[in-house]
Amino acid sequence: MSGIGDIIAVAQLGYKFAEALKGYIDEVGTAEESIKALVVEVEQASHRVKELSELIDGDTNTGFLTPVGLDGCHNLASEFKKTILSLKSVLVKTSDAPEDTGTAAFEFIDLSQWQKFRWPFIRKALAVPRARLGELKIELQLLMVTASAHKLSKMPPTREVEKQREDARAKLKRLSQNASCASSGGFAGRQFVNVSVY
């Protein structure tokens, strides 16, 4: 299906950025805990975006996603890319970095940004894209749990399947509440799918 390669490339961008931050942490030995946490957040979101490409690829057989859902998946990947580039623009020497958005190597990270006296300003500049990254993680998780619940709804009812369905319903409820709290726009996960998962 078209667009899968683009989504995989977006996931790779996130992984490369996380690797660049890890390189910084390895180089300086001590790093702000919030940077270490940012590495984890970027890696987790990148993994979810990669799963998104697998979901779209598998949809050719299941028809699980609606046309709106497919567009939504591509929009989520696009938003993730924008967010990573926003984070990168704060931390990377823009005059030296190549135009290629996939390049976020450690050598281009502006180490002067990490000096103690500058860190409060950098933290503030990172706040908005980092908050958006958190929202996207919730939205991506919600879509993946919805997909899992849909798959379970097609399986013969056994005790184990029923338990997994209950778990999926609980996760969907929790993630839906988190998405409502995290974003005024919210994430209407069910508009992405062709059937109810309940």
Short mmCIF file of C-alpha atoms in Angstrom, two decimals:
data_model
loop_
_atom_site.label_atom_id
_atom_site.label_comp_id
_atom_site.label_asym_id
_atom_site.label_seq_id
_atom_site.Cartn_x
_atom_site.Cartn_y
_atom_site.Cartn_z
CA MET A 1 0.00 0.00 0.00
CA SER A 2 1.31 3.46 -0.90
CA GLY A 3 2.79 5.59 1.81
CA ILE A 4 4.16 2.77 3.98
CA GLY A 5 7.73 3.60 2.99
CA ASP A 6 7.16 7.23 3.97
CA ILE A 7 5.88 6.21 7.40
CA ILE A 8 8.85 3.86 7.93
CA ALA A 9 11.17 6.75 6.98
CA VAL A 10 9.48 8.92 9.62
CA ALA A 11 10.03 6.21 12.25
CA GLN A 12 13.69 6.01 11.20
CA LEU A 13 14.00 9.79 11.62
CA GLY A 14 12.86 9.41 15.22
CA TYR A 15 15.28 6.56 15.87
CA LYS A 16 18.18 8.57 14.40
CA PHE A 17 17.33 11.57 16.54
CA ALA A 18 17.22 9.39 19.66
CA GLU A 19 20.60 7.92 18.70
CA ALA A 20 22.04 11.42 18.36
CA LEU A 21 20.82 12.30 21.85
CA LYS A 22 22.29 9.06 23.18
CA GLY A 23 25.59 10.04 21.59
CA TYR A 24 25.48 13.29 23.52
CA ILE A 25 24.73 11.47 26.78
CA ASP A 26 27.62 9.05 26.17
CA GLU A 27 29.97 11.92 25.33
CA VAL A 28 29.33 14.13 28.36
CA GLY A 29 28.79 11.35 30.88
CA THR A 30 26.23 13.33 32.85
CA ALA A 31 23.10 14.65 31.20
CA GLU A 32 19.94 16.26 32.45
CA GLU A 33 17.42 13.59 33.43
CA SER A 34 14.89 15.28 31.17
CA ILE A 35 17.13 14.61 28.15
CA LYS A 36 17.42 10.95 29.09
CA ALA A 37 13.63 10.88 29.39
CA LEU A 38 13.30 12.58 26.00
CA VAL A 39 15.39 9.82 24.41
CA VAL A 40 12.99 7.21 25.81
CA GLU A 41 9.94 9.19 24.66
CA VAL A 42 11.29 9.60 21.12
CA GLU A 43 12.22 5.91 20.90
CA GLN A 44 8.79 4.82 22.14
CA ALA A 45 6.96 7.09 19.72
CA SER A 46 9.23 5.96 16.85
CA HIS A 47 8.37 2.35 17.67
CA ARG A 48 4.65 3.19 17.58
CA VAL A 49 5.06 4.86 14.18
CA LYS A 50 6.83 1.73 12.91
CA GLU A 51 3.90 -0.36 14.20
CA LEU A 52 1.61 2.02 12.34
CA SER A 53 3.27 1.08 9.04
CA GLU A 54 2.75 -2.60 9.90
CA LEU A 55 -0.92 -1.93 10.70
CA ILE A 56 -1.45 -0.21 7.34
CA ASP A 57 0.40 -3.01 5.53
CA GLY A 58 -1.80 -5.63 7.19
CA ASP A 59 -4.95 -3.64 6.40
CA THR A 60 -4.84 -4.76 2.77
CA ASN A 61 -6.22 -8.09 3.99
CA THR A 62 -8.44 -7.02 6.89
CA GLY A 63 -10.06 -3.79 5.68
CA PHE A 64 -9.94 -2.71 9.31
CA LEU A 65 -9.13 0.93 8.61
CA THR A 66 -11.66 3.25 7.01
CA PRO A 67 -10.45 5.71 4.35
CA VAL A 68 -10.60 8.35 7.11
CA GLY A 69 -8.49 6.03 9.25
CA LEU A 70 -5.85 5.63 6.56
CA ASP A 71 -5.64 9.39 6.15
CA GLY A 72 -5.47 9.69 9.94
CA CYS A 73 -2.56 7.25 10.09
CA HIS A 74 -0.63 9.27 7.53
CA ASN A 75 -1.49 12.48 9.38
CA LEU A 76 -0.20 11.01 12.65
CA ALA A 77 3.08 10.07 10.97
CA SER A 78 3.34 13.55 9.44
CA GLU A 79 2.69 15.18 12.83
CA PHE A 80 5.34 12.98 14.41
CA LYS A 81 7.86 14.07 11.76
CA LYS A 82 7.05 17.75 12.36
CA THR A 83 7.46 17.26 16.10
CA ILE A 84 10.84 15.54 15.75
CA LEU A 85 12.02 18.32 13.43
CA SER A 86 10.85 20.91 15.98
CA LEU A 87 12.85 19.19 18.72
CA LYS A 88 15.81 18.87 16.37
CA SER A 89 15.71 22.58 15.47
CA VAL A 90 16.20 23.49 19.13
CA LEU A 91 19.13 21.14 19.68
CA VAL A 92 21.00 21.03 16.37
CA LYS A 93 23.36 23.58 14.83
CA THR A 94 21.07 24.55 11.97
CA SER A 95 23.77 26.36 10.01
CA ASP A 96 25.97 23.25 9.91
CA ALA A 97 23.40 20.47 9.61
CA PRO A 98 22.63 19.08 6.14
CA GLU A 99 19.26 19.79 4.55
CA ASP A 100 18.46 16.06 4.71
CA THR A 101 15.89 15.81 7.48
CA GLY A 102 16.91 12.22 8.14
CA THR A 103 20.34 13.36 9.30
CA ALA A 104 20.43 14.06 13.01
CA ALA A 105 23.90 12.77 13.80
CA PHE A 106 25.55 13.56 17.10
CA GLU A 107 28.16 15.71 15.36
CA PHE A 108 25.47 18.29 14.53
CA ILE A 109 24.09 18.65 18.06
CA ASP A 110 24.99 22.04 19.49
CA LEU A 111 26.66 21.13 22.77
CA SER A 112 26.67 24.76 23.90
CA GLN A 113 22.90 24.46 24.21
CA TRP A 114 23.41 22.08 27.11
CA GLN A 115 25.45 24.33 29.35
CA LYS A 116 23.86 24.62 32.80
CA PHE A 117 23.06 28.33 32.53
CA ARG A 118 21.34 27.87 29.16
CA TRP A 119 19.38 24.78 30.04
CA PRO A 120 16.30 26.57 31.53
CA PHE A 121 15.81 28.39 28.21
CA ILE A 122 16.30 25.23 26.18
CA ARG A 123 13.88 23.31 28.41
CA LYS A 124 11.26 26.01 27.75
CA ALA A 125 11.85 25.82 23.98
CA LEU A 126 11.44 22.04 24.10
CA ALA A 127 8.22 22.17 26.16
CA VAL A 128 5.69 22.58 23.33
CA PRO A 129 7.08 19.96 20.89
CA ARG A 130 7.67 17.60 23.80
CA ALA A 131 4.05 17.98 24.94
CA ARG A 132 2.93 17.30 21.37
CA LEU A 133 5.13 14.21 21.30
CA GLY A 134 3.29 12.98 24.40
CA GLU A 135 -0.08 13.56 22.72
CA LEU A 136 1.04 11.70 19.61
CA LYS A 137 2.23 8.76 21.70
CA ILE A 138 -1.23 8.50 23.27
CA GLU A 139 -2.94 8.76 19.88
CA LEU A 140 -0.67 6.10 18.39
CA GLN A 141 -1.22 3.79 21.38
CA LEU A 142 -4.98 4.28 21.13
CA LEU A 143 -4.98 3.32 17.47
CA MET A 144 -2.85 0.23 18.11
CA VAL A 145 -5.03 -0.92 21.03
CA THR A 146 -8.12 -0.35 18.87
CA ALA A 147 -6.55 -2.52 16.17
CA SER A 148 -5.76 -5.21 18.73
CA ALA A 149 -9.31 -5.10 20.10
CA HIS A 150 -10.72 -5.42 16.59
CA LYS A 151 -8.56 -8.48 15.96
CA LEU A 152 -9.76 -10.02 19.23
CA SER A 153 -13.39 -9.35 18.28
CA LYS A 154 -12.94 -11.69 15.30
CA MET A 155 -11.55 -14.58 17.38
CA PRO A 156 -13.70 -17.41 18.81
CA PRO A 157 -14.70 -16.61 22.40
CA THR A 158 -12.51 -18.50 24.85
CA ARG A 159 -11.67 -17.62 28.44
CA GLU A 160 -8.28 -16.23 27.37
CA VAL A 161 -9.76 -14.23 24.49
CA GLU A 162 -12.44 -12.80 26.80
CA LYS A 163 -9.75 -11.76 29.28
CA GLN A 164 -7.77 -10.08 26.50
CA ARG A 165 -10.93 -8.32 25.28
CA GLU A 166 -11.58 -7.00 28.79
CA ASP A 167 -7.99 -5.79 29.00
CA ALA A 168 -8.31 -4.11 25.60
CA ARG A 169 -11.56 -2.38 26.61
CA ALA A 170 -9.94 -1.12 29.82
CA LYS A 171 -6.91 0.18 27.90
CA LEU A 172 -9.16 1.85 25.32
CA LYS A 173 -11.14 3.58 28.05
CA ARG A 174 -7.99 4.77 29.84
CA LEU A 175 -6.27 5.93 26.64
CA SER A 176 -9.43 7.69 25.43
CA GLN A 177 -9.57 9.61 28.71
CA ASN A 178 -5.87 10.45 28.46
CA ALA A 179 -6.31 11.62 24.87
CA SER A 180 -9.22 13.85 25.90
CA CYS A 181 -7.13 15.38 28.67
CA ALA A 182 -3.98 15.74 26.58
CA SER A 183 -5.48 17.42 23.56
CA SER A 184 -8.46 19.66 23.06
CA GLY A 185 -8.70 18.20 19.56
CA GLY A 186 -8.78 14.70 20.99
CA PHE A 187 -8.33 11.49 19.05
CA ALA A 188 -11.47 9.83 17.74
CA GLY A 189 -10.01 6.34 17.44
CA ARG A 190 -13.25 4.74 16.35
CA GLN A 191 -13.55 6.91 13.23
CA PHE A 192 -10.38 5.16 12.07
CA VAL A 193 -12.02 1.74 11.98
CA ASN A 194 -14.82 0.03 10.10
CA VAL A 195 -16.40 -1.80 13.03
CA SER A 196 -16.98 -1.40 16.73
CA VAL A 197 -14.45 -3.14 18.94
CA TYR A 198 -16.99 -3.54 21.70
#
